[in-house]
Amino acid sequence: MESEGSAPKKQKKWYRQAYKDEWQNDPDLKDWLVPDESSKYAVTCTICDCKLTQVNKTGLLAHKETKKHCRNLEAKKKSSNITDFFQSKSKTVMSDAKIKAATAELMLTGFMAEHSLPFSIADHLTEVCKSSFPDSQIAKDMKLKKTKASYLMQDGIARHERLIIQQICRTQMFSIIIDESTDVSVSQVLAVMVRYFDADKGSVADVLLDAIEVNDASAAGLYKAVTTLLEENEIPMSNIIGFAADNCSTMMGKHSGYQALLKNEVPHAFIIGCVCHSFALCAHHASLNLPSWLEGFLKDVCNYFARSSKRQNDFRAIQDMLDQENHKMLKLSQTRWLSRGMVIDRILEQWDSLLVFFRAEATVDKTDGASRIYGTMVTPGTKHMLCFLKYTLAKVDAMNVEFQAEAFRLHKVFNVVSDEYRTLLNMFVDEHMKSEKLAAIDPENPGTLKACENVYLGSRCEAMFLAQPLGKKEQRFRLDCLSFLKVLCREIRTRFPMSDDSVMALLRALDVKEATSTTRKVTSIIPLAVKFPNIVLEKDLDDLQDQWFSLPSMLETEGPLAERFQEPPMFWKALLSVRDGNGELKFATLAKFMTALSALPHSSACVERVFSQINIVKDKTTNRLHCETVTNRLLAKQAIGRQGTVCHTWVPDATLINDVKNGLCHRRYLEREQERRAFESELHMEGNDLEEQQA
């Protein structure tokens, strides 16, 4: 009895229990319990053929012990075999039909996700299939409308893809590639990509982990958003071996940028800024040493045709008359200076047509735009300068392409960049410097430069000097070109490591030819290994070096492994299975080290492609789509592409098909909707409370 004045005991609040997927594996429940399709708070007992609303494990186990359940269980065990046979046969046919219908619904949903189609077309698409194929039982069994297509994509395909990528990141090394951008609805979106070695395919994959909306776009805000994402999905930070992003101070600041914060957590992470942006900046800085009229001339030519279909049509007529290709004049990008190379190439290609066109336009153009362009074109030195820039920017573009490639290029980046850089140096550096190492050559040292008249400006430009001599202007012209080359090489040298002991240089060891050659440049693998102590332990360094030494001789005696696998990821995966005479793995340490290194990034171009896809999905007409919905569309599309297939050859996973067949996707959708309504209701109540307080 309670003492007088004591507070009454609070009654324990009762919470309704929803069905748990894990009960399908519980030995006490799995044989007789199935979820109820009408409510997540109910289940069906297949023994008693009844619906149970007390869905907590204690209540379910109590039902199992009831006399009714035990009596029905005994009766079922004693039923005749012929009845069981026909019942099981009927259930098998029914289950097979449901599986086929679920597969068809998933494939149609994948089709809409891959081609960025609105889910509203599902209403008519399903009916068209039924009308077109009246003899198909699968078409008759399909029940796919826009709402179901939406939750099959979000709570089915995309959810399944998320779980796969998260599991990969939990179990192996990966690189993280991020970028932040503002979409059409002025929301700040952070895209998080991961790069990992796919052991099943023997290749490197760049996949989207998630895209999240952020309110704080500072380095600390972005770092917190990414670490929270990894922690929520139980992905250890120690699995990160590389990081790539663009070169803004938020990402690459030495003291408070994202990479500095990451280095505090993962000291041995390989960091690389976007070299694509770097080379564009190199070209931009160098262009400041060229005559000021050049930029204005390129803009005038591009803008003259930009918004006038009449001018484009007149220009096309002149192209036909001069028997030249009907190529349009390209637009000039204000943010990418390397786009000037393509514009210059097109102007030189259409030079004769442009000359005739602007000569005719200059007589009728009242704004003096055509006259100015025509005057610049006939000025001595204009075409010379364009020829020089075409030759030079092509070298920079060749370096840039290596970093924008989607294929695995990590092993070739240093060689390609250093070869193109040396070609640029040879244009103006004296002959006696050719034998020097690139890192030792100062492009601005007067003692290393050729005489101004000996500077090489490209064969086409040199031919122009013979055809149209510039006379006294040639000295000034060559000095401008020399200044451009010096600044260009200085900027490239600042942004890209030219030293033979840099990580980029040592990564040449990934190349199959380099690794299997007896005259390889990377004689020891240890300088590379010590930079990644999170991949190979100190106690394994001896085995690593021994295997590196013995690799060329093994390939000479044990078959042409390098000839069968030209791509490095495939080669190192194949090497992982080579065994010695005792049946032991012969190159386990080396192969595991190299496959892990394959996941290092060489640029952040892949994450920029994500924003291009986001802009396709979320345009002016669909700007109300939530970030999560857009991300789920991209993940569904990725799930198809990661199999190396397209929507009509895609094979959905058996687990995914079972989720659709058993109604689990629908249940997740209902739970998500319930949470959304609860959240909106809470916000509404908070708003009302705030209004009352203000009143």
XYZ file of C-alpha atoms in Angstrom:
695
model
C 0.000 0.000 0.000
C 1.312 3.378 -0.956
C 2.168 5.775 1.833
C 0.027 8.834 2.130
C 1.290 11.767 0.095
C 3.523 9.642 -2.133
C 3.365 10.325 -5.871
C 1.326 7.775 -7.871
C 3.338 5.467 -10.099
C 3.410 6.407 -13.767
C 1.878 3.859 -16.052
C 4.292 2.429 -18.572
C 3.578 3.778 -22.049
C 2.623 1.123 -24.597
C 4.293 1.184 -28.006
C 2.949 -0.813 -30.927
C 5.500 -3.199 -32.392
C 5.952 -3.314 -36.172
C 6.914 -6.469 -38.033
C 10.682 -7.087 -38.193
C 12.397 -8.612 -41.204
C 14.784 -10.481 -38.912
C 11.894 -12.687 -37.746
C 12.140 -14.503 -41.093
C 15.350 -16.087 -39.762
C 14.072 -16.758 -36.223
C 13.663 -20.582 -35.770
C 10.689 -20.034 -33.432
C 8.761 -17.892 -35.910
C 9.933 -18.416 -39.473
C 7.943 -21.633 -40.142
C 4.488 -20.179 -39.480
C 4.726 -16.380 -39.477
C 4.373 -14.101 -42.550
C 3.883 -10.293 -42.722
C 0.407 -8.928 -43.361
C 0.209 -6.815 -46.519
C -2.461 -4.469 -45.132
C -0.565 -3.270 -42.054
C 2.953 -3.357 -40.721
C 1.540 -3.794 -37.197
C -0.091 -7.143 -38.049
C 1.055 -10.628 -39.101
C -0.585 -13.785 -40.387
C -0.250 -17.239 -38.817
C -0.151 -19.744 -41.679
C -0.944 -22.629 -39.309
C -4.138 -21.129 -37.883
C -4.899 -19.029 -40.986
C -5.636 -16.017 -38.804
C -4.481 -12.413 -38.447
C -2.568 -11.392 -35.308
C -2.470 -7.747 -34.216
C -0.264 -8.120 -31.126
C 3.002 -8.052 -33.099
C 5.562 -8.304 -30.315
C 7.722 -11.348 -29.900
C 6.340 -12.219 -26.472
C 2.771 -12.225 -27.784
C 3.747 -14.211 -30.870
C 5.494 -16.871 -28.818
C 2.441 -16.995 -26.533
C 0.238 -17.623 -29.583
C 2.559 -20.428 -30.624
C 1.924 -22.183 -27.297
C -1.899 -21.905 -27.470
C -3.990 -25.095 -27.760
C -5.495 -23.912 -31.037
C -2.092 -23.436 -32.685
C -0.753 -26.750 -31.394
C -3.909 -28.588 -32.499
C -3.742 -27.066 -36.005
C -0.035 -27.870 -36.241
C -0.655 -31.548 -35.387
C -3.539 -31.732 -37.883
C -1.346 -30.274 -40.602
C 1.375 -32.829 -39.932
C -1.155 -35.691 -40.233
C -2.737 -34.401 -43.486
C -2.409 -36.639 -46.519
C 0.606 -36.391 -48.823
C -1.545 -35.941 -51.932
C -3.034 -32.776 -50.455
C 0.438 -31.451 -49.600
C 1.581 -32.232 -53.113
C -1.156 -30.221 -54.832
C -0.914 -27.373 -52.318
C 2.866 -27.083 -52.762
C 2.447 -27.283 -56.519
C -0.118 -24.484 -56.446
C 2.075 -22.352 -54.183
C 5.088 -22.885 -56.451
C 3.154 -21.769 -59.528
C 1.761 -18.767 -57.675
C 5.194 -17.850 -56.289
C 6.786 -18.189 -59.742
C 4.146 -15.873 -61.235
C 4.745 -13.299 -58.498
C 8.509 -13.439 -59.078
C 8.086 -12.840 -62.810
C 5.688 -9.951 -62.235
C 8.028 -8.421 -59.615
C 10.973 -8.728 -62.015
C 8.994 -7.029 -64.786
C 7.988 -4.181 -62.472
C 11.614 -3.688 -61.416
C 12.847 -3.649 -65.015
C 10.261 -1.032 -66.033
C 11.242 1.057 -63.003
C 14.902 0.692 -63.961
C 14.050 1.752 -67.497
C 12.465 4.979 -66.217
C 15.391 5.655 -63.844
C 18.079 5.033 -66.468
C 16.452 7.358 -69.003
C 15.449 10.037 -66.441
C 11.748 9.638 -67.272
C 8.972 10.864 -64.950
C 7.229 8.117 -63.010
C 3.851 9.468 -64.119
C 4.303 7.566 -67.396
C 4.026 4.306 -65.421
C 0.227 4.731 -65.317
C -0.042 4.423 -69.092
C 3.076 2.333 -69.720
C 1.723 -0.616 -67.727
C -1.639 -0.432 -69.477
C 0.070 -0.248 -72.882
C 1.975 -3.446 -72.048
C -1.255 -5.189 -71.032
C -3.051 -4.047 -74.199
C -0.114 -4.896 -76.466
C 0.467 -8.350 -74.984
C -3.008 -9.673 -74.011
C -1.767 -13.268 -74.041
C 1.019 -12.518 -71.500
C 0.245 -13.550 -67.939
C 3.192 -11.488 -66.688
C 1.722 -8.315 -68.211
C -1.654 -9.113 -66.596
C -0.024 -9.632 -63.189
C 1.908 -6.342 -63.278
C 0.517 -3.678 -60.946
C 2.774 -0.695 -61.566
C 1.558 2.871 -61.226
C 3.516 6.049 -60.571
C 3.445 5.688 -56.763
C 4.623 2.088 -56.853
C 7.320 2.914 -59.434
C 8.529 5.672 -57.134
C 8.872 3.489 -54.050
C 10.277 0.527 -56.002
C 13.021 2.885 -57.145
C 13.641 4.526 -53.762
C 12.898 1.734 -51.282
C 13.949 -1.078 -53.602
C 16.631 -0.533 -56.253
C 18.303 2.539 -54.712
C 18.191 1.136 -51.175
C 19.727 -2.136 -52.354
C 22.477 -0.254 -54.210
C 23.229 1.867 -51.137
C 23.639 -1.227 -48.975
C 26.037 -2.804 -51.500
C 28.265 0.300 -51.728
C 28.261 0.729 -47.950
C 29.315 -2.896 -47.459
C 32.144 -2.466 -49.978
C 33.421 0.590 -48.097
C 33.270 -1.284 -44.780
C 35.416 -4.171 -45.994
C 38.091 -2.664 -48.255
C 40.238 0.382 -48.968
C 38.702 3.194 -50.999
C 39.261 6.796 -52.049
C 36.738 9.529 -51.414
C 35.982 12.188 -54.031
C 33.682 15.075 -53.127
C 32.358 18.303 -54.579
C 29.727 20.811 -53.547
C 27.464 22.687 -55.929
C 24.213 24.636 -55.984
C 21.415 23.094 -58.024
C 18.564 24.760 -59.908
C 16.506 25.149 -56.712
C 19.410 26.979 -55.000
C 20.052 24.041 -52.667
C 23.638 23.276 -51.698
C 24.307 19.646 -52.582
C 27.397 17.691 -51.541
C 28.113 14.684 -53.763
C 30.242 11.925 -52.193
C 31.855 9.463 -54.603
C 34.045 6.500 -53.723
C 36.651 4.791 -55.884
C 37.428 1.151 -55.120
C 38.939 -1.945 -56.689
C 36.223 -4.319 -57.893
C 37.722 -7.776 -57.356
C 34.875 -9.517 -59.205
C 35.490 -7.623 -62.439
C 39.183 -6.902 -61.973
C 38.657 -3.183 -62.557
C 38.419 0.111 -60.714
C 34.951 1.606 -60.136
C 33.831 5.147 -59.324
C 30.433 5.005 -57.637
C 28.122 7.431 -55.866
C 27.877 6.759 -52.146
C 25.367 9.528 -51.476
C 24.442 13.120 -52.271
C 23.291 15.162 -49.306
C 21.908 18.641 -48.882
C 24.086 20.834 -46.652
C 23.493 24.181 -44.997
C 27.105 24.867 -44.041
C 29.428 24.800 -47.074
C 32.561 25.631 -45.088
C 35.384 23.126 -44.805
C 34.311 22.185 -41.269
C 30.672 21.892 -42.337
C 31.461 19.635 -45.283
C 33.851 17.522 -43.216
C 31.209 17.054 -40.531
C 28.605 16.093 -43.155
C 30.873 13.430 -44.685
C 32.073 11.995 -41.366
C 28.467 11.819 -40.142
C 27.518 9.966 -43.326
C 30.335 7.453 -42.806
C 29.592 6.981 -39.108
C 25.869 6.411 -39.686
C 26.710 3.692 -42.178
C 29.465 2.190 -39.987
C 32.209 2.895 -42.553
C 35.602 3.271 -40.835
C 37.649 6.354 -41.701
C 40.776 4.180 -41.636
C 39.670 2.584 -44.933
C 40.223 5.889 -46.758
C 43.492 5.854 -48.731
C 42.943 8.825 -51.034
C 41.029 12.089 -51.383
C 40.313 14.215 -54.456
C 38.395 17.458 -54.908
C 38.678 20.746 -56.755
C 41.330 23.303 -55.836
C 39.263 25.850 -53.894
C 40.528 26.822 -50.447
C 37.541 25.122 -48.809
C 38.748 21.766 -50.125
C 42.515 22.136 -50.408
C 43.402 24.787 -47.820
C 46.640 23.765 -46.106
C 45.599 24.836 -42.613
C 41.802 24.740 -42.385
C 40.655 23.142 -45.653
C 38.902 19.803 -45.923
C 42.131 18.004 -46.795
C 43.828 19.399 -43.657
C 40.980 18.119 -41.488
C 41.148 14.731 -43.207
C 44.925 14.556 -42.709
C 44.417 14.965 -38.967
C 42.208 11.871 -38.977
C 43.946 9.860 -41.735
C 47.581 11.085 -41.880
C 48.643 8.815 -44.765
C 45.777 9.651 -47.150
C 46.891 10.504 -50.691
C 45.638 14.012 -51.584
C 45.226 15.352 -55.109
C 43.501 18.503 -56.290
C 41.691 18.667 -59.596
C 44.524 18.843 -62.114
C 41.946 19.573 -64.837
C 41.314 22.927 -63.168
C 45.040 23.353 -62.527
C 46.038 23.094 -66.190
C 43.287 25.552 -67.127
C 44.690 27.984 -64.556
C 48.201 27.445 -65.942
C 47.022 28.390 -69.424
C 45.091 31.377 -68.061
C 48.095 32.792 -66.188
C 50.278 32.337 -69.266
C 47.719 34.080 -71.511
C 48.136 37.301 -69.511
C 51.495 37.705 -71.287
C 49.874 37.719 -74.735
C 48.577 40.838 -76.545
C 45.296 42.079 -75.054
C 43.498 42.103 -78.415
C 43.510 38.294 -78.609
C 40.838 37.646 -75.959
C 38.576 40.349 -77.408
C 38.958 38.945 -80.911
C 37.952 35.410 -79.849
C 34.908 36.726 -77.955
C 33.825 38.924 -80.878
C 33.953 36.042 -83.365
C 31.998 33.665 -81.108
C 29.398 36.222 -80.031
C 28.803 37.422 -83.588
C 27.124 34.127 -84.466
C 25.726 33.230 -81.035
C 22.158 34.576 -81.285
C 21.608 35.163 -84.983
C 20.262 32.327 -87.107
C 20.472 34.619 -90.189
C 24.235 35.087 -89.769
C 24.683 31.359 -89.217
C 22.718 30.641 -92.396
C 24.729 33.196 -94.419
C 27.973 31.714 -93.104
C 26.813 28.217 -94.065
C 26.196 29.430 -97.629
C 29.780 30.752 -97.838
C 31.098 27.426 -96.484
C 29.224 25.606 -99.253
C 30.577 28.017 -101.848
C 34.190 27.465 -100.689
C 33.594 23.713 -100.272
C 34.403 23.722 -96.531
C 32.858 21.668 -93.747
C 29.571 23.043 -92.362
C 30.916 23.390 -88.838
C 29.403 25.970 -86.506
C 31.497 28.453 -84.585
C 31.939 27.267 -81.004
C 30.971 29.152 -77.876
C 33.685 30.498 -75.632
C 33.618 29.295 -72.023
C 34.442 31.969 -69.486
C 35.448 29.495 -66.771
C 37.651 27.073 -68.739
C 40.533 28.756 -70.545
C 41.419 25.525 -72.344
C 38.193 25.865 -74.345
C 40.100 28.573 -76.252
C 42.081 25.802 -77.895
C 38.959 24.331 -79.518
C 37.703 27.799 -80.521
C 41.071 28.669 -82.073
C 41.143 25.336 -83.899
C 37.696 26.014 -85.397
C 38.652 29.576 -86.434
C 41.771 28.317 -88.232
C 39.761 25.537 -89.880
C 37.193 28.048 -91.210
C 39.670 30.911 -91.785
C 38.927 31.398 -95.493
C 35.157 31.256 -94.975
C 35.352 33.689 -92.062
C 37.491 36.089 -94.063
C 34.966 36.185 -96.938
C 32.000 36.412 -94.546
C 33.316 39.303 -92.442
C 34.565 41.187 -95.492
C 30.977 41.118 -96.794
C 29.501 41.887 -93.370
C 31.858 44.829 -92.822
C 30.136 46.733 -95.621
C 26.666 46.482 -94.002
C 27.399 46.120 -90.272
C 26.344 49.372 -88.628
C 27.683 48.438 -85.182
C 31.259 48.165 -86.461
C 31.538 44.616 -84.991
C 32.231 42.901 -88.317
C 34.628 45.675 -89.358
C 36.636 45.232 -86.156
C 36.805 41.457 -86.592
C 37.777 41.732 -90.258
C 40.436 44.326 -89.446
C 41.974 42.014 -86.834
C 41.963 39.062 -89.229
C 43.879 40.902 -91.960
C 46.367 42.386 -89.463
C 49.798 40.705 -89.867
C 50.518 38.394 -86.949
C 46.944 37.417 -86.075
C 46.996 34.081 -87.816
C 50.587 33.518 -86.655
C 49.468 33.878 -83.021
C 46.502 31.553 -83.481
C 48.760 28.894 -85.041
C 51.181 29.173 -82.115
C 48.393 28.854 -79.537
C 46.817 25.916 -81.359
C 50.105 24.007 -81.158
C 50.826 24.931 -77.535
C 47.352 24.461 -76.067
C 47.123 21.057 -77.751
C 50.011 19.968 -75.493
C 48.207 21.240 -72.403
C 44.977 19.592 -73.558
C 46.780 16.254 -73.958
C 47.816 16.457 -70.306
C 44.323 17.489 -69.258
C 42.670 14.575 -71.063
C 44.625 12.093 -68.949
C 43.011 13.438 -65.807
C 39.511 13.621 -67.262
C 39.550 10.002 -68.477
C 37.007 7.639 -66.909
C 39.238 4.619 -67.569
C 42.111 3.627 -65.291
C 45.033 5.945 -66.143
C 46.856 6.310 -62.827
C 49.901 4.394 -64.088
C 50.340 6.614 -67.175
C 49.635 10.077 -65.796
C 53.199 10.935 -64.789
C 54.752 9.747 -68.052
C 52.221 11.582 -70.234
C 52.459 14.841 -68.293
C 56.242 14.765 -68.057
C 56.612 13.972 -71.790
C 54.327 16.850 -72.828
C 56.023 19.152 -70.327
C 59.458 18.295 -71.718
C 58.155 19.004 -75.237
C 57.101 22.466 -74.078
C 60.495 23.007 -72.441
C 62.333 21.973 -75.606
C 60.612 24.808 -77.469
C 62.588 27.469 -75.582
C 65.177 25.767 -73.313
C 68.749 25.382 -74.601
C 69.900 22.027 -76.001
C 72.422 21.357 -73.222
C 69.551 21.109 -70.704
C 67.872 18.167 -72.434
C 69.758 15.597 -70.377
C 68.791 17.243 -67.070
C 65.973 15.927 -64.920
C 62.731 17.863 -65.256
C 62.652 18.877 -61.602
C 66.097 20.508 -61.979
C 65.184 22.746 -64.944
C 64.046 26.266 -64.056
C 62.008 27.544 -67.039
C 62.616 31.172 -66.048
C 66.371 30.948 -65.586
C 67.942 33.144 -68.325
C 70.967 30.851 -68.457
C 68.864 27.942 -69.694
C 66.944 29.762 -72.473
C 67.486 29.779 -76.213
C 68.023 32.987 -78.108
C 64.699 34.647 -78.946
C 65.009 33.990 -82.688
C 65.625 30.266 -82.043
C 62.506 29.668 -79.965
C 60.362 27.036 -81.659
C 56.727 28.110 -82.096
C 55.295 25.121 -83.965
C 55.701 24.078 -87.590
C 52.540 25.814 -88.790
C 53.558 29.091 -87.172
C 57.104 28.819 -88.562
C 55.631 28.216 -92.018
C 53.523 31.369 -91.613
C 56.712 33.363 -91.005
C 57.993 32.193 -94.390
C 54.716 32.879 -96.190
C 53.906 36.183 -94.433
C 57.013 37.692 -92.798
C 56.328 40.120 -89.965
C 59.483 42.142 -90.443
C 60.265 44.327 -87.431
C 57.237 42.962 -85.544
C 58.654 39.441 -85.480
C 60.982 40.177 -82.525
C 58.084 41.479 -80.398
C 55.935 38.528 -81.477
C 58.553 35.983 -80.450
C 59.108 37.701 -77.099
C 55.375 37.462 -76.344
C 55.394 33.772 -77.226
C 58.497 33.179 -75.105
C 56.861 34.879 -72.104
C 53.772 32.699 -72.594
C 55.868 29.511 -72.648
C 57.936 30.457 -69.595
C 54.920 31.267 -67.431
C 53.031 28.196 -68.670
C 55.886 25.846 -67.733
C 56.429 27.619 -64.421
C 52.767 27.171 -63.466
C 52.713 23.502 -64.535
C 55.898 22.863 -62.572
C 54.326 24.482 -59.491
C 51.110 22.448 -59.671
C 52.366 19.043 -60.777
C 55.240 17.143 -59.088
C 58.003 16.511 -61.617
C 60.342 14.773 -59.179
C 61.110 11.089 -59.767
C 60.500 10.315 -56.088
C 56.995 11.814 -55.985
C 53.992 9.534 -55.447
C 52.739 10.193 -58.978
C 56.109 9.103 -60.404
C 56.327 6.005 -58.202
C 52.823 4.947 -59.229
C 54.321 4.006 -62.591
C 54.979 0.700 -60.839
C 51.305 -0.132 -61.473
C 51.996 -0.280 -65.206
C 52.232 -3.880 -66.430
C 55.153 -3.171 -68.782
C 57.036 -1.282 -66.087
C 56.461 -3.960 -63.450
C 57.464 -6.870 -65.704
C 60.465 -5.226 -67.386
C 63.998 -6.145 -66.377
C 65.059 -2.530 -67.079
C 62.257 -0.850 -65.133
C 62.638 2.665 -63.749
C 61.061 1.805 -60.386
C 63.796 -0.495 -59.091
C 62.470 -0.647 -55.531
C 58.861 -0.728 -54.375
C 59.734 0.309 -50.810
C 59.716 4.125 -51.384
C 56.118 3.767 -52.543
C 55.121 1.341 -49.794
C 56.351 3.540 -46.930
C 53.980 6.294 -48.086
C 51.016 3.958 -47.455
C 51.620 2.228 -44.108
C 47.858 1.712 -43.786
C 47.998 -0.679 -46.782
C 51.172 -2.679 -46.181
C 52.576 -3.243 -42.691
C 56.257 -2.828 -41.831
C 56.649 -6.551 -41.113
C 55.559 -7.311 -44.709
C 58.050 -5.001 -46.457
C 60.631 -7.756 -46.960
C 58.096 -10.020 -48.657
C 56.862 -7.100 -50.743
C 60.331 -6.241 -52.062
C 61.267 -9.881 -52.691
C 58.114 -10.412 -54.726
C 58.788 -7.211 -56.671
C 62.319 -8.414 -57.504
C 61.191 -11.885 -58.607
C 58.236 -10.735 -60.720
C 60.037 -10.323 -64.109
C 61.834 -13.673 -63.876
C 58.622 -15.472 -62.882
C 56.789 -14.219 -65.953
C 59.589 -15.481 -68.201
C 59.270 -19.008 -66.799
C 55.553 -19.341 -66.008
C 53.837 -18.025 -69.126
C 52.799 -14.751 -70.744
C 50.581 -13.430 -67.924
C 51.338 -9.838 -68.921
C 50.267 -10.530 -72.512
C 46.877 -11.898 -71.457
C 46.124 -9.022 -69.067
C 47.178 -5.656 -70.472
C 45.178 -3.488 -68.061
C 46.883 -3.114 -64.646
C 43.831 -3.931 -62.446
C 43.214 -7.173 -64.348
C 46.902 -8.092 -64.239
C 47.257 -7.575 -60.485
C 44.063 -9.496 -59.831
C 45.364 -12.408 -61.946
C 48.714 -12.268 -60.124
C 46.870 -12.761 -56.851
C 46.011 -16.321 -57.892
C 49.548 -17.408 -58.936
C 50.867 -20.181 -56.675
C 54.291 -21.700 -56.101
C 55.240 -25.386 -56.094
C 53.815 -25.849 -52.604
C 50.445 -24.436 -53.560
C 51.032 -21.203 -51.618
C 50.192 -17.782 -53.067
C 53.432 -16.534 -54.581
C 52.682 -12.796 -54.907
C 49.972 -12.252 -52.296
C 51.571 -9.226 -50.589
C 52.523 -7.474 -53.826
C 49.201 -8.133 -55.562
C 47.130 -6.963 -52.575
C 49.249 -3.812 -52.309
C 48.871 -2.996 -56.002
C 45.127 -3.656 -56.129
C 44.658 -1.352 -53.132
C 46.741 1.371 -54.838
C 44.529 1.054 -57.904
C 41.777 2.779 -55.934
C 43.766 6.040 -55.674
C 42.158 8.942 -57.556
C 43.829 10.863 -60.387
C 41.216 13.645 -60.592
C 37.792 14.712 -59.373
C 36.192 14.696 -62.819
C 33.882 11.796 -61.905
C 32.082 13.780 -59.196
C 31.503 16.670 -61.598
C 29.699 14.248 -63.898
C 27.298 13.553 -61.026
C 26.203 17.196 -61.027
C 25.597 16.975 -64.761
C 23.257 14.036 -64.077
C 21.581 15.945 -61.234
C 20.862 18.840 -63.597
C 19.231 16.403 -66.027
C 16.956 14.958 -63.341
C 16.271 18.229 -61.517
C 15.567 20.914 -64.098
C 13.222 23.919 -64.179
C 10.117 21.743 -64.313
C 11.187 19.305 -61.570
C 12.895 21.776 -59.229
C 10.708 20.692 -56.287
C 12.277 17.239 -56.131
C 14.035 16.590 -52.835
C 17.758 15.886 -52.844
C 17.131 12.374 -51.510
C 14.739 11.589 -54.374
C 17.230 12.797 -56.984
C 19.998 10.786 -55.318
C 17.848 7.655 -55.338
C 17.293 8.074 -59.078
C 21.037 8.286 -59.638
C 21.650 5.243 -57.434
C 19.016 3.241 -59.315
C 20.671 4.178 -62.595
C 24.055 3.289 -61.106
C 22.780 -0.137 -60.001
C 22.081 -0.965 -63.632
C 25.319 0.489 -65.001
C 27.492 -1.177 -62.365
C 26.495 -4.554 -63.795
C 27.830 -3.413 -67.174
C 24.332 -3.671 -68.637
C 21.446 -1.473 -69.782
C 17.853 -1.507 -68.571
C 16.600 -4.245 -70.927
C 19.450 -6.653 -70.075
C 19.647 -5.821 -66.372
C 19.063 -8.771 -64.016
C 17.658 -7.642 -60.640
C 19.122 -9.304 -57.575
C 17.126 -12.164 -56.021
C 16.959 -10.314 -52.681
C 15.536 -7.262 -54.427
C 12.917 -9.360 -56.254
C 11.876 -11.016 -52.989
C 11.492 -7.599 -51.348
C 9.067 -6.594 -54.090
C 7.222 -9.929 -54.052
C 6.762 -9.917 -50.272
C 5.686 -6.281 -50.127
C 8.700 -5.100 -48.113
C 9.290 -2.128 -50.436
C 5.698 -1.047 -49.890
C 6.090 -1.403 -46.135
C 9.231 0.777 -46.156
C 7.340 3.349 -48.219
C 4.484 3.434 -45.670
C 6.960 3.823 -42.812
C 8.722 6.651 -44.639
C 5.408 8.393 -45.304
C 4.392 8.000 -41.660
C 7.677 9.524 -40.507
C 7.241 12.387 -42.973
C 3.722 13.150 -41.773
C 4.853 12.991 -38.141
C 7.701 15.374 -38.883
C 5.394 17.810 -40.704
C 2.904 17.607 -37.860
C 5.650 18.355 -35.345
C 6.791 21.347 -37.376
C 3.196 22.582 -37.584
C 2.770 22.287 -33.815
C 6.035 24.129 -33.208
C 4.852 26.866 -35.561
C 1.576 27.188 -33.680
C 3.402 27.339 -30.339
C 5.674 30.066 -31.691
C 2.692 32.083 -32.908
C 1.031 31.767 -29.486
C 4.199 32.944 -27.746
C 4.511 35.915 -30.074
C 0.838 36.757 -29.540
